[in-house]
Coordinates of C-alpha atoms in Angstrom, one line a residue:
X1 CA -36.3 -29.9 -43.1
X2 CA -36.3 -28.5 -39.6
X3 CA -39.8 -28.8 -38.4
X4 CA -40.7 -27.0 -35.2
X5 CA -37.3 -25.3 -35.0
X6 CA -36.5 -21.6 -35.4
X7 CA -33.9 -20.9 -38.1
X8 CA -32.4 -17.5 -37.5
X9 CA -30.8 -15.7 -40.4
X10 CA -27.2 -14.6 -40.0
X11 CA -28.3 -11.1 -41.0
X12 CA -30.8 -11.0 -38.1
X13 CA -27.9 -11.2 -35.7
X14 CA -25.5 -8.4 -34.9
X15 CA -22.5 -9.7 -33.0
X16 CA -21.0 -7.5 -30.4
X17 CA -18.4 -8.4 -27.8
X18 CA -16.8 -11.8 -27.6
X19 CA -17.8 -13.5 -24.3
X20 CA -15.7 -16.6 -24.5
X21 CA -13.8 -18.9 -26.8
X22 CA -13.6 -22.7 -26.6
X23 CA -12.6 -25.6 -28.7
X24 CA -16.1 -25.9 -30.0
X25 CA -16.9 -22.3 -30.9
X26 CA -16.8 -18.6 -30.0
X27 CA -19.6 -17.1 -27.9
X28 CA -20.6 -13.5 -28.6
X29 CA -23.0 -11.1 -26.9
X30 CA -25.3 -10.2 -29.8
X31 CA -28.5 -8.4 -30.8
X32 CA -31.3 -10.4 -32.3
X33 CA -32.5 -7.6 -34.5
X34 CA -36.0 -8.6 -35.4
X35 CA -36.8 -9.4 -31.7
X36 CA -35.1 -6.4 -30.2
X37 CA -33.4 -8.8 -27.8
X38 CA -30.0 -9.4 -26.3
X39 CA -28.8 -13.0 -26.8
X40 CA -25.7 -15.1 -26.7
X41 CA -24.6 -16.5 -30.0
X42 CA -22.2 -19.4 -30.3
X43 CA -20.5 -19.4 -33.7
X44 CA -19.3 -22.9 -34.3
X45 CA -15.7 -23.6 -35.6
X46 CA -17.3 -25.4 -38.5
X47 CA -16.8 -24.4 -42.1
X48 CA -19.1 -26.9 -43.7
X49 CA -20.9 -30.1 -42.7
X50 CA -21.2 -33.1 -44.9
X51 CA -24.9 -34.2 -45.3
X52 CA -24.5 -36.9 -42.6
X53 CA -23.0 -34.4 -40.1
X54 CA -25.5 -31.8 -41.0
X55 CA -28.3 -34.3 -40.3
X56 CA -26.7 -35.0 -36.9
X57 CA -26.4 -31.3 -36.1
X58 CA -30.1 -30.7 -36.9
X59 CA -31.1 -33.8 -34.9
X60 CA -29.2 -32.6 -31.9
X61 CA -30.6 -29.1 -32.2
X62 CA -34.1 -30.5 -32.2
X63 CA -33.5 -32.4 -29.0
X64 CA -32.0 -29.4 -27.3
X65 CA -34.9 -27.2 -28.6
X66 CA -37.4 -29.4 -26.8
X67 CA -35.8 -28.8 -23.4
X68 CA -37.3 -26.1 -21.2
X69 CA -36.1 -26.2 -17.6
X70 CA -35.2 -23.4 -15.1
X71 CA -31.6 -24.7 -14.7
X72 CA -30.9 -25.2 -18.3
X73 CA -30.0 -22.5 -20.8
X74 CA -32.8 -21.9 -23.2
X75 CA -32.1 -22.4 -26.9
X76 CA -33.9 -19.9 -29.1
X77 CA -32.9 -21.2 -32.5
X78 CA -29.9 -21.6 -34.8
X79 CA -28.3 -20.2 -37.9
X80 CA -27.8 -23.1 -40.3
X81 CA -26.3 -21.2 -43.2
X82 CA -23.1 -22.7 -44.6
X83 CA -19.9 -21.4 -42.9
X84 CA -22.2 -19.4 -40.5
X85 CA -23.3 -22.2 -38.2
X86 CA -24.4 -20.7 -34.9
X87 CA -26.5 -21.5 -31.9
X88 CA -28.7 -18.7 -30.5
X89 CA -29.5 -18.9 -26.8
X90 CA -30.4 -16.8 -23.8
X91 CA -27.8 -14.4 -22.4
X92 CA -26.7 -14.9 -18.8
X93 CA -25.1 -11.7 -17.7
X94 CA -22.7 -12.9 -15.0
X95 CA -21.1 -15.4 -17.4
X96 CA -19.7 -18.8 -16.3
X97 CA -19.1 -20.1 -12.8
X98 CA -15.4 -20.4 -13.9
X99 CA -15.3 -16.7 -14.6
X100 CA -17.0 -15.8 -11.3
X101 CA -14.7 -18.1 -9.2
X102 CA -11.4 -17.7 -10.9
X103 CA -11.4 -14.4 -12.7
X104 CA -13.8 -12.1 -10.9
X105 CA -13.0 -13.9 -7.6
X106 CA -16.5 -13.1 -6.3
X107 CA -16.7 -13.9 -2.6
X108 CA -19.5 -16.3 -2.1
X109 CA -20.8 -17.4 1.3
X110 CA -21.7 -21.1 1.9
X111 CA -25.4 -20.3 1.4
X112 CA -24.7 -19.1 -2.2
X113 CA -22.2 -21.9 -2.9
X114 CA -24.7 -24.6 -1.8
X115 CA -27.5 -23.0 -3.8
X116 CA -25.2 -22.9 -6.9
X117 CA -24.3 -26.6 -6.3
X118 CA -27.9 -27.5 -6.0
X119 CA -29.1 -25.8 -9.1
X120 CA -26.2 -27.2 -11.1
X121 CA -27.2 -30.7 -10.0
X122 CA -30.8 -30.1 -10.9
X123 CA -29.9 -29.1 -14.4
X124 CA -27.8 -32.2 -15.0
X125 CA -30.4 -34.4 -13.3
X126 CA -33.0 -33.1 -15.7
X127 CA -30.9 -34.2 -18.6
X128 CA -30.2 -37.6 -17.0
X129 CA -34.0 -38.1 -16.3
X130 CA -35.2 -37.4 -19.9
X131 CA -37.1 -40.2 -21.5
X132 CA -34.0 -40.8 -23.6
X133 CA -31.4 -39.8 -21.0
X134 CA -28.9 -37.3 -22.2
X135 CA -25.3 -37.3 -20.9
X136 CA -23.7 -33.9 -20.7
X137 CA -20.2 -35.2 -21.4
X138 CA -18.5 -31.9 -20.8
X139 CA -19.3 -30.8 -17.3
X140 CA -16.9 -28.1 -16.0
X141 CA -17.3 -24.7 -14.3
X142 CA -17.2 -23.1 -17.8
X143 CA -20.5 -24.8 -18.7
X144 CA -22.6 -23.4 -15.8
X145 CA -23.8 -19.9 -16.5
X146 CA -25.0 -17.5 -13.8
X147 CA -27.4 -14.6 -13.5
X148 CA -28.3 -12.6 -10.4
X149 CA -31.7 -13.0 -8.8
X150 CA -33.2 -11.0 -6.1
X151 CA -32.0 -13.5 -3.5
X152 CA -28.8 -14.8 -4.8
X153 CA -28.0 -16.5 -8.1
X154 CA -29.7 -18.4 -10.9
X155 CA -27.6 -21.2 -12.4
X156 CA -28.1 -22.8 -15.8
X157 CA -26.3 -25.6 -17.6
X158 CA -25.1 -24.9 -21.1
X159 CA -23.2 -26.8 -23.9
X160 CA -25.1 -30.0 -23.6
X161 CA -26.5 -32.2 -26.4
X162 CA -24.1 -31.5 -29.2
X163 CA -21.8 -34.5 -28.7
X164 CA -21.6 -35.6 -32.3
X165 CA -21.3 -32.0 -33.7
X166 CA -18.6 -31.4 -31.1
X167 CA -16.7 -34.5 -32.4
X168 CA -17.0 -33.1 -36.0
X169 CA -15.7 -29.7 -34.8
X170 CA -12.7 -31.4 -33.2
X171 CA -12.1 -33.3 -36.4
X172 CA -12.3 -30.1 -38.6
X173 CA -10.1 -28.0 -36.3
X174 CA -7.5 -30.7 -36.1
X175 CA -7.6 -30.6 -32.3
X176 CA -5.5 -33.7 -31.8
X177 CA -6.4 -33.8 -28.2
X178 CA -9.9 -34.9 -27.4
X179 CA -9.5 -33.4 -23.9
X180 CA -8.4 -29.9 -24.9
X181 CA -9.1 -27.8 -21.9
X182 CA -11.4 -30.3 -20.1
X183 CA -9.0 -32.9 -18.8
X184 CA -9.1 -31.6 -15.2
X185 CA -12.8 -32.5 -15.0
X186 CA -12.5 -35.9 -16.7
X187 CA -13.2 -39.1 -14.8
X188 CA -10.6 -41.8 -14.7
X189 CA -12.6 -44.1 -17.1
X190 CA -12.7 -41.3 -19.6
X191 CA -9.0 -40.7 -19.4
X192 CA -8.6 -44.4 -20.1
X193 CA -10.9 -43.9 -23.2
X194 CA -13.7 -46.0 -21.8
X195 CA -17.4 -45.5 -22.2
X196 CA -18.9 -42.2 -20.9
X197 CA -21.8 -42.9 -18.5
X198 CA -24.0 -40.8 -16.2
X199 CA -21.5 -41.6 -13.5
X200 CA -18.8 -39.9 -15.6
X201 CA -20.9 -36.7 -15.5
X202 CA -21.1 -37.1 -11.7
X203 CA -17.4 -37.3 -11.3
X204 CA -17.0 -34.0 -13.3
X205 CA -19.7 -32.4 -11.1
X206 CA -17.6 -33.4 -8.1
X207 CA -14.6 -31.5 -9.5
X208 CA -16.9 -28.4 -10.0
X209 CA -18.0 -28.8 -6.4
X210 CA -14.3 -28.8 -5.3
X211 CA -13.9 -25.5 -7.2
X212 CA -16.9 -24.1 -5.3
X213 CA -15.3 -25.1 -2.0
X214 CA -11.8 -23.8 -2.8
X215 CA -12.2 -21.0 -5.4
X216 CA -9.2 -22.6 -7.1
X217 CA -8.7 -23.9 -10.7
X218 CA -8.3 -27.7 -10.5
X219 CA -4.7 -28.9 -11.0
X220 CA -3.7 -25.3 -11.8
X221 CA -0.2 -25.2 -13.3
X222 CA 0.1 -29.0 -13.9
X223 CA 0.5 -30.5 -17.2
X224 CA -2.1 -32.9 -18.7
X225 CA 0.2 -35.9 -18.5
X226 CA 0.7 -35.3 -14.8
X227 CA -3.0 -34.8 -14.1
X228 CA -3.9 -37.9 -16.0
X229 CA -1.4 -40.1 -14.1
X230 CA -2.6 -38.6 -10.8
X231 CA -6.3 -39.2 -11.4
X232 CA -5.8 -42.7 -12.9
X233 CA -3.8 -43.7 -9.9
X234 CA -6.8 -42.9 -7.7
X235 CA -5.4 -39.6 -6.3
X236 CA -7.7 -36.6 -5.8
X237 CA -7.4 -32.9 -5.0
X238 CA -7.4 -31.9 -1.3
X239 CA -10.7 -30.7 0.0
X240 CA -10.2 -27.7 2.5
X241 CA -10.9 -28.5 6.1
X242 CA -13.3 -25.5 6.3
X243 CA -15.7 -27.2 3.9
X244 CA -19.0 -28.3 5.5
X245 CA -18.4 -32.0 6.4
X246 CA -21.5 -33.2 4.5
X247 CA -20.5 -31.3 1.3
X248 CA -16.9 -32.6 1.7
X249 CA -18.2 -36.2 1.9
X250 CA -20.4 -35.6 -1.2
X251 CA -17.4 -34.4 -3.2
X252 CA -15.6 -37.6 -2.2
X253 CA -18.6 -39.7 -3.3
X254 CA -18.9 -37.9 -6.6
X255 CA -15.3 -38.5 -7.6
X256 CA -15.0 -42.1 -6.3
X257 CA -12.6 -44.1 -8.4
X258 CA -15.1 -46.8 -9.2
X259 CA -18.0 -45.3 -11.2
X260 CA -20.5 -47.6 -9.5
X261 CA -19.6 -46.1 -6.1
X262 CA -20.6 -42.6 -7.3
X263 CA -24.1 -41.4 -6.4
X264 CA -26.9 -40.7 -8.9
X265 CA -27.7 -37.0 -9.7
X266 CA -30.9 -37.4 -7.8
X267 CA -29.0 -38.5 -4.7
X268 CA -26.6 -35.6 -5.1
X269 CA -29.6 -33.2 -5.0
X270 CA -30.9 -34.9 -1.8
X271 CA -27.5 -34.6 -0.1
X272 CA -27.2 -30.9 -1.0
X273 CA -30.7 -30.2 0.3
X274 CA -29.7 -31.8 3.6
X275 CA -26.6 -29.6 3.7
X276 CA -28.8 -26.5 3.2
X277 CA -31.3 -27.6 5.8

């Protein structure tokens, strides 16, 4: 029932260290035994899927499986055994942008920061430009993974394309809050429970760019209710004066209150290229 998709048996995966844990699942560093390869395995917080939800899961996996792009994490396959649902993908050794900025506190020069910003935008733009455009719906620094390259960093988007399965996970784990852990990156229209659009993704990207500029966690130490009121009222985080003016202006455009005033991802790429040049 899963044509053109690699089903990987649970026994073919040897889970090692836990890399991260989110509302949607736990990510492990793992060995893909039959391929003698190191991979990342996301074990979903799902016990069982009803036939409809399982169909959605497979459908979403098939879409993700068809995506191959330098700035998007490659999906190798999935384990679809009951109570063992897992997604197998390429391993990015530096982990998330969140980890690099806020835990490892890696010092990045502006050349690196702009390169990271550009690659992040390219990954999201690829999803937005698909024949059937795909919204990411959960853009945050935790969902951009990094790897060193000979001249800097390679950035790839992860955790896209599983919107319906994510909703099912939320339902099964009784997460009463749809924004568990992601509210800081959510656009005002999302906080008002309105429709998610490409421009909602752009808002979230703007917050990630603010993180790149400041090395700080957005709204650190503030409660969700306070953040929600702050954002809905049209307030935004302060962009440091030392930020290159063009990049600073781009952040402001990305998190404009009115979604129509935000740029397209394609425009974001052009602006960052201008900053770099």
